[in-house]
Amino acid sequence: MALLTILEYPDPRLRTRAEPVTVFDEAFGRLVDDMFETMYAAPGIGLAATQVNVHQRLIVIDISEERNERHVFVNPEILGKSGTAVTEEGCLSVPGIFDEVQRASRVRVRARDRHGIEFEQDLEGILAVCLQHEIDHLDGKLFVDYLSDLKRERIRKKLDKDRKARAAAPAAPAPLPARVPL
Ligand code: NI
């Protein structure tokens, strides 16, 4: 297994629209495992392949505290949505930034698993929110796109400043995040 590099906003590669997965071979299985390892290490609760510069429609999610409930969604399609939920979202590609986004609180999804087997599932709560956030990634969209131009510009400047500070003092250990990004 291997840790993959997570692209950060405003990297233009995050704007790529991912293609459907058609081959479910051993290499694809390794990609799924590497994405879980990368997400757990970050740490985060969801990761889309777009974020590791692989432009295939693959999402991994684990919202459990014990980090032992793996969800894999390949070629996900939302079949229905209902309700609304406002959640303070974060994103591994927008480190340290959290803001409120409104999404559906319940979704029905059709997807394939890591072996290519199709399934349908009803999701609610943070799992439903997380899936919608990750599907946005596959379409080249980020949660900051829902915020005002002014906020997005502030975020871009802050991330730029943080990257420069990290480059100047690379030895400083990262503090444990208070909130877990999607
Ligand atoms: Ni994200």
XYZ file of N, CA and C and ligand atoms in Angstrom:
547
model
N 0.844 -1.196 0.000
C 0.000 0.000 0.000
C 0.879 1.246 0.000
N 0.282 2.336 -0.389
C 1.067 3.564 -0.539
C 0.207 4.778 -0.220
N 0.871 5.770 0.365
C 0.189 7.048 0.589
C 0.245 7.864 -0.692
N -0.889 8.412 -1.084
C -0.961 9.208 -2.308
C -0.941 10.686 -1.937
N -0.470 11.525 -2.863
C -0.425 12.972 -2.624
C -1.791 13.575 -2.903
N -2.282 14.368 -1.957
C -3.588 15.002 -2.113
C -3.408 16.397 -2.717
N -4.085 16.652 -3.825
C -4.025 17.967 -4.476
C -4.743 18.992 -3.603
N -4.226 20.221 -3.606
C -4.831 21.283 -2.803
C -5.345 22.428 -3.674
N -6.493 22.972 -3.256
C -7.073 24.158 -3.871
C -6.041 25.275 -3.886
N -5.856 26.045 -4.949
C -6.645 26.052 -6.193
C -6.019 25.263 -7.354
N -5.426 24.116 -7.084
C -4.817 23.317 -8.152
C -5.843 23.051 -9.261
N -5.528 23.443 -10.500
C -6.521 23.297 -11.586
C -6.900 21.846 -11.868
N -6.059 20.888 -11.458
C -6.383 19.472 -11.709
C -7.615 19.028 -10.924
N -7.919 19.769 -9.818
C -9.134 19.476 -9.048
C -10.402 19.803 -9.833
N -10.245 20.503 -10.951
C -11.407 20.889 -11.782
C -11.692 19.875 -12.885
N -10.933 18.787 -12.925
C -11.110 17.765 -13.959
C -12.387 16.965 -13.701
N -13.147 16.694 -14.763
C -14.318 15.823 -14.637
C -13.853 14.374 -14.813
N -14.105 13.540 -13.808
C -13.608 12.159 -13.822
C -14.436 11.286 -14.763
N -13.769 10.256 -15.300
C -14.408 9.314 -16.242
C -14.905 8.078 -15.493
N -15.947 7.437 -16.009
C -16.436 6.206 -15.369
C -15.352 5.120 -15.334
N -15.385 4.310 -14.278
C -14.479 3.169 -14.161
C -15.059 2.025 -14.990
N -14.218 1.395 -15.807
C -14.695 0.277 -16.632
C -13.926 -1.009 -16.347
N -12.759 -0.887 -15.716
C -11.927 -2.069 -15.448
C -11.780 -2.247 -13.939
N -12.207 -3.411 -13.437
C -12.136 -3.697 -11.997
C -11.090 -4.788 -11.770
N -9.834 -4.449 -12.018
C -8.768 -5.448 -11.919
C -7.971 -5.255 -10.629
N -6.850 -5.961 -10.541
C -6.030 -5.899 -9.339
C -5.481 -4.497 -9.086
N -5.085 -3.819 -10.159
C -4.538 -2.459 -10.027
C -5.608 -1.524 -9.460
N -6.853 -1.721 -9.884
C -7.936 -0.895 -9.359
C -8.133 -1.174 -7.867
N -8.071 -2.444 -7.475
C -8.175 -2.816 -6.058
C -7.081 -2.162 -5.228
N -5.890 -2.088 -5.797
C -4.770 -1.440 -5.088
C -5.042 0.053 -4.930
N -5.608 0.667 -5.968
C -5.945 2.095 -5.889
C -6.954 2.333 -4.750
N -7.968 1.462 -4.652
C -8.968 1.586 -3.584
C -8.273 1.509 -2.212
N -7.388 0.513 -2.039
C -6.670 0.357 -0.763
C -5.794 1.573 -0.465
N -5.107 2.069 -1.482
C -4.233 3.235 -1.296
C -5.049 4.474 -0.930
N -6.236 4.578 -1.508
C -7.074 5.742 -1.174
C -7.550 5.672 0.275
N -7.925 4.466 0.749
C -8.303 4.344 2.164
C -7.115 4.696 3.063
N -5.941 4.169 2.729
C -4.758 4.430 3.549
C -4.473 5.933 3.597
N -4.580 6.594 2.458
C -4.323 8.037 2.356
C -5.353 8.824 3.166
N -6.626 8.403 3.063
C -7.699 9.089 3.794
C -7.536 8.915 5.306
N -7.220 7.695 5.751
C -7.047 7.446 7.188
C -5.846 8.231 7.731
N -4.787 8.322 6.947
C -3.565 8.986 7.413
C -3.753 10.501 7.497
N -4.640 11.040 6.665
C -4.719 12.508 6.515
C -4.960 13.292 7.818
N -5.944 13.021 8.718
C -7.038 12.074 8.558
C -8.270 12.762 8.002
N -9.079 11.987 7.258
C -10.337 12.504 6.727
C -11.382 11.416 6.749
N -12.633 11.769 6.384
C -13.706 10.763 6.392
C -14.186 10.416 4.979
N -13.662 11.143 3.982
C -14.025 10.828 2.607
C -12.932 11.293 1.668
N -12.788 10.581 0.538
C -11.775 10.967 -0.444
C -12.256 10.539 -1.832
N -12.168 11.460 -2.774
C -12.510 11.158 -4.165
C -11.213 11.017 -4.958
N -11.217 10.119 -5.950
C -9.995 9.848 -6.713
C -9.420 11.122 -7.341
N -10.300 12.043 -7.720
C -9.871 13.332 -8.284
C -8.823 14.003 -7.388
N -9.007 13.876 -6.065
C -8.122 14.556 -5.112
C -6.716 13.984 -5.101
N -6.550 12.749 -5.600
C -5.207 12.171 -5.693
C -4.775 12.098 -7.157
N -5.401 12.969 -7.968
C -5.013 13.144 -9.369
C -5.245 11.887 -10.208
N -6.263 11.110 -9.817
C -6.702 9.965 -10.629
C -8.114 10.294 -11.065
N -8.319 10.456 -12.364
C -9.594 11.026 -12.808
C -10.581 9.954 -13.251
N -10.888 9.106 -12.245
C -11.874 8.033 -12.379
C -12.932 8.223 -11.309
N -14.161 7.740 -11.600
C -15.282 7.992 -10.690
C -15.273 6.971 -9.540
N -14.407 7.261 -8.558
C -14.210 6.389 -7.390
C -14.166 7.237 -6.129
N -14.933 6.802 -5.124
C -15.021 7.509 -3.838
C -14.836 6.497 -2.721
N -14.067 6.856 -1.693
C -14.014 6.042 -0.478
C -14.468 6.914 0.694
N -15.209 6.292 1.607
C -15.745 7.007 2.777
C -15.680 6.081 3.989
N -15.326 6.652 5.147
C -15.496 5.960 6.431
C -15.781 7.027 7.471
N -17.039 7.077 7.934
C -17.405 8.110 8.911
C -17.367 7.565 10.337
N -16.988 6.293 10.509
C -17.019 5.696 11.848
C -15.848 6.187 12.706
N -16.088 6.279 14.024
C -15.007 6.687 14.929
C -13.920 5.634 14.989
N -14.311 4.368 14.872
C -13.343 3.269 14.966
C -12.563 3.089 13.667
N -12.975 3.794 12.612
C -12.302 3.725 11.307
C -12.313 2.300 10.769
N -13.462 1.653 10.848
C -13.553 0.270 10.372
C -14.829 -0.001 9.570
N -15.440 1.072 9.035
C -16.637 0.876 8.205
C -16.384 1.485 6.830
N -15.791 0.675 5.977
C -15.382 1.177 4.662
C -16.536 1.167 3.672
N -16.746 2.324 3.040
C -17.723 2.425 1.951
C -16.962 2.754 0.677
N -17.265 2.016 -0.386
C -16.679 2.297 -1.695
C -17.827 2.554 -2.668
N -17.758 3.667 -3.382
C -18.762 3.993 -4.396
C -18.036 4.228 -5.721
N -18.295 3.352 -6.675
C -17.698 3.502 -8.001
C -18.817 3.874 -8.972
N -18.557 4.851 -9.814
C -19.552 5.354 -10.783
C -20.882 5.683 -10.097
N -20.848 6.443 -8.983
C -22.094 6.691 -8.243
C -23.054 7.586 -9.018
N -24.333 7.271 -8.862
C -25.410 8.077 -9.470
C -26.433 8.326 -8.391
N -26.795 9.581 -8.176
C -27.852 9.895 -7.210
C -29.203 9.653 -7.895
N -30.002 8.767 -7.322
C -31.314 8.432 -7.907
C -32.412 9.313 -7.330
N -32.220 9.787 -6.102
C -33.222 10.643 -5.476
C -32.635 11.350 -4.280
N -33.215 12.535 -3.978
C -32.739 13.333 -2.837
C -33.945 13.836 -2.081
N -33.829 14.017 -0.759
C -34.895 14.676 -0.010
C -34.315 15.326 1.233
N -35.081 16.266 1.775
C -34.675 16.957 2.997
C -33.520 17.907 2.756
N -33.215 18.714 3.766
C -32.047 19.587 3.678
C -31.253 19.496 4.978
N -29.951 19.614 4.845
C -29.052 19.602 5.995
C -27.995 20.672 5.765
N -27.766 21.500 6.778
C -26.666 22.463 6.716
C -25.545 21.909 7.596
N -24.400 21.665 6.973
C -23.287 21.023 7.681
C -22.047 21.895 7.551
N -21.273 21.958 8.630
C -19.987 22.638 8.541
C -19.007 21.663 7.887
N -18.692 21.933 6.624
C -17.845 21.010 5.868
C -16.401 21.481 5.825
N -15.543 20.491 5.693
C -14.137 20.764 5.422
C -13.738 19.874 4.270
N -12.477 19.923 3.853
C -12.052 19.117 2.709
C -10.543 18.936 2.777
N -10.085 17.730 2.525
C -8.638 17.482 2.555
C -7.900 18.300 1.498
N -8.614 18.759 0.476
C -7.987 19.588 -0.556
C -8.065 21.078 -0.230
N -8.734 21.403 0.885
C -8.828 22.804 1.330
C -8.473 22.806 2.822
N -7.228 22.481 3.166
C -6.872 22.181 4.558
C -7.115 23.340 5.520
N -7.711 23.003 6.670
C -7.895 23.976 7.743
C -9.092 24.888 7.582
N -9.850 24.740 6.501
C -10.993 25.616 6.251
C -12.294 24.841 6.465
N -13.219 25.451 7.219
C -14.526 24.831 7.451
C -15.587 25.894 7.238
N -16.670 25.537 6.548
C -17.780 26.485 6.402
C -19.064 25.721 6.107
N -20.194 26.423 6.319
C -21.492 25.770 6.199
C -21.925 25.630 4.744
N -22.407 24.434 4.422
C -22.942 24.152 3.088
C -24.281 23.441 3.268
N -25.261 23.820 2.418
C -26.566 23.157 2.477
C -26.661 22.095 1.388
N -27.072 20.901 1.790
C -27.253 19.800 0.831
C -28.501 19.020 1.223
N -28.837 17.991 0.413
C -29.934 17.090 0.779
C -29.519 16.263 1.992
N -30.488 15.963 2.868
C -30.167 15.185 4.063
C -30.308 13.683 3.827
N -31.026 13.308 2.751
C -31.166 11.885 2.414
C -30.967 11.713 0.913
N -30.249 10.681 0.540
C -30.064 10.393 -0.890
C -30.191 8.891 -1.119
N -30.661 8.546 -2.325
C -30.593 7.149 -2.767
C -29.548 7.107 -3.872
N -28.595 6.201 -3.731
C -27.483 6.137 -4.684
C -27.430 4.763 -5.336
N -27.081 4.765 -6.624
C -26.737 3.517 -7.308
C -25.254 3.621 -7.635
N -24.507 2.561 -7.350
C -23.063 2.581 -7.606
C -22.583 1.149 -7.790
N -21.307 1.007 -8.051
C -20.683 -0.324 -8.083
C -19.699 -0.418 -6.929
N -19.444 -1.636 -6.465
C -18.449 -1.821 -5.409
C -17.072 -2.027 -6.050
N -16.071 -2.348 -5.226
C -14.699 -2.438 -5.755
C -14.531 -3.585 -6.750
N -15.482 -4.528 -6.746
C -15.418 -5.651 -7.692
C -16.298 -5.425 -8.922
N -16.981 -4.268 -8.963
C -17.812 -3.963 -10.131
C -19.262 -4.390 -9.969
N -19.621 -4.881 -8.781
C -21.003 -5.331 -8.527
C -21.881 -4.113 -8.233
N -22.989 -4.002 -8.959
C -23.882 -2.852 -8.778
C -24.738 -3.026 -7.524
N -24.982 -1.909 -6.826
C -25.878 -1.933 -5.651
C -26.602 -0.597 -5.567
N -27.696 -0.597 -4.817
C -28.396 0.659 -4.499
C -28.486 0.762 -2.989
N -28.407 2.009 -2.481
C -28.378 2.204 -1.031
C -29.017 3.542 -0.675
N -29.739 3.567 0.446
C -30.272 4.822 0.984
C -29.324 5.319 2.062
N -28.923 6.585 1.942
C -27.991 7.162 2.918
C -28.648 8.365 3.567
N -28.286 8.611 4.833
C -28.781 9.826 5.483
C -27.697 10.398 6.386
N -27.965 11.628 6.859
C -27.036 12.274 7.787
C -25.686 12.552 7.142
N -24.633 12.431 7.942
C -23.301 12.824 7.486
C -22.840 11.960 6.306
N -23.299 10.712 6.257
C -22.914 9.838 5.142
C -23.495 10.373 3.822
N -24.756 10.841 3.863
C -25.394 11.410 2.668
C -24.682 12.699 2.251
N -24.351 13.531 3.234
C -23.664 14.801 2.959
C -22.284 14.520 2.357
N -21.580 13.577 2.968
C -20.230 13.240 2.521
C -20.262 12.718 1.079
N -21.217 11.840 0.765
C -21.292 11.314 -0.603
C -21.503 12.444 -1.611
N -22.394 13.393 -1.287
C -22.650 14.509 -2.213
C -21.393 15.368 -2.393
N -20.669 15.590 -1.288
C -19.413 16.358 -1.337
C -18.406 15.646 -2.256
N -18.308 14.320 -2.114
C -17.310 13.568 -2.907
C -17.721 13.484 -4.378
N -19.027 13.344 -4.656
C -19.472 13.317 -6.060
C -19.155 14.660 -6.721
N -19.305 15.747 -5.969
C -18.902 17.064 -6.495
C -17.443 17.026 -6.962
N -16.558 16.405 -6.145
C -15.134 16.323 -6.542
C -15.003 15.656 -7.912
N -15.767 14.568 -8.133
C -15.668 13.839 -9.409
C -16.118 14.705 -10.583
N -16.929 15.727 -10.277
C -17.393 16.655 -11.314
C -16.555 17.932 -11.343
N -15.446 17.944 -10.609
C -14.544 19.100 -10.631
C -15.000 20.250 -9.748
N -15.856 19.935 -8.778
C -16.422 20.986 -7.935
C -15.940 20.837 -6.488
N -15.743 21.971 -5.805
C -15.274 21.960 -4.417
C -16.294 22.658 -3.528
N -16.285 22.349 -2.216
C -17.305 22.946 -1.338
C -17.171 24.464 -1.265
N -15.969 24.989 -1.510
C -15.792 26.447 -1.473
C -16.543 27.137 -2.620
N -16.920 26.357 -3.649
C -17.692 26.935 -4.764
C -19.079 27.393 -4.304
N -19.556 26.840 -3.176
C -20.863 27.237 -2.645
C -20.777 28.526 -1.818
N -19.561 28.976 -1.515
C -19.376 30.172 -0.680
C -19.297 31.416 -1.561
N -19.301 32.596 -0.934
C -19.239 33.847 -1.700
C -17.858 34.017 -2.338
N -17.803 34.829 -3.401
C -16.523 35.116 -4.056
C -15.514 35.682 -3.060
N -16.010 36.533 -2.165
C -15.140 37.175 -1.186
C -14.511 36.135 -0.253
N -15.354 35.212 0.252
C -14.839 34.160 1.140
C -13.836 33.275 0.414
N -14.170 32.943 -0.841
C -13.293 32.046 -1.599
C -11.932 32.691 -1.835
N -11.923 33.977 -2.085
C -10.678 34.701 -2.299
C -9.857 34.732 -1.010
N -10.539 34.941 0.128
C -9.845 34.919 1.431
C -9.227 33.554 1.696
N -9.977 32.497 1.354
C -9.498 31.133 1.573
C -8.264 30.863 0.710
N -8.337 31.292 -0.546
C -7.215 31.083 -1.464
C -5.946 31.758 -0.920
N -6.105 32.986 -0.417
C -4.952 33.728 0.133
C -4.412 33.062 1.392
N -5.333 32.579 2.267
C -4.899 31.945 3.511
C -4.121 30.659 3.205
N -4.622 29.844 2.266
C -3.937 28.591 1.928
C -2.561 28.877 1.347
N -2.477 29.927 0.544
C -1.216 30.322 -0.053
C -0.210 30.697 1.040
N -0.690 31.467 2.024
C 0.141 31.893 3.153
C 0.583 30.679 3.975
N -0.383 29.757 4.245
C -0.069 28.544 5.019
C 0.985 27.700 4.317
N 0.873 27.585 2.982
C 1.851 26.774 2.235
C 3.240 27.391 2.331
N 3.300 28.726 2.278
C 4.597 29.410 2.386
C 5.180 29.207 3.787
N 4.324 29.279 4.817
C 4.783 29.077 6.197
C 5.293 27.648 6.381
N 4.579 26.676 5.788
C 4.985 25.264 5.897
C 6.328 25.048 5.215
N 6.527 25.709 4.080
C 7.779 25.559 3.331
C 8.943 26.153 4.132
N 8.657 27.230 4.901
C 9.705 27.901 5.677
C 10.062 27.119 6.937
N 9.090 26.389 7.505
C 9.333 25.641 8.745
C 8.786 24.221 8.619
N 9.423 23.399 7.789
C 8.848 22.073 7.507
C 8.896 21.114 8.686
N 9.696 21.416 9.729
C 9.863 20.456 10.816
C 8.711 20.490 11.818
N 7.938 21.580 11.822
C 6.873 21.715 12.820
C 5.811 20.634 12.647
N 5.499 19.880 13.725
C 4.471 18.853 13.593
C 3.094 19.500 13.448
N 2.254 18.885 12.612
C 0.906 19.424 12.412
C 0.066 19.138 13.658
N -0.689 20.136 14.130
C -1.558 19.873 15.270
C -2.709 18.939 14.863
N -3.227 18.188 15.829
C -4.367 17.317 15.532
C -5.570 18.199 15.185
N -6.252 17.897 14.099
C -7.399 18.727 13.741
C -8.552 18.555 14.727
N -9.222 19.678 15.018
C -10.363 19.637 15.912
C -11.566 19.031 15.201
N -11.641 19.271 13.899
C -12.740 18.741 13.101
C -12.163 17.962 11.947
N -12.877 16.967 11.508
C -12.324 16.053 10.501
C -12.851 16.430 9.115
N -11.950 16.707 8.172
C -12.400 17.106 6.844
C -12.933 15.950 6.014
N -13.803 16.277 5.043
C -14.422 15.289 4.172
C -13.505 14.999 2.976
Ni -13.340 17.131 -0.182
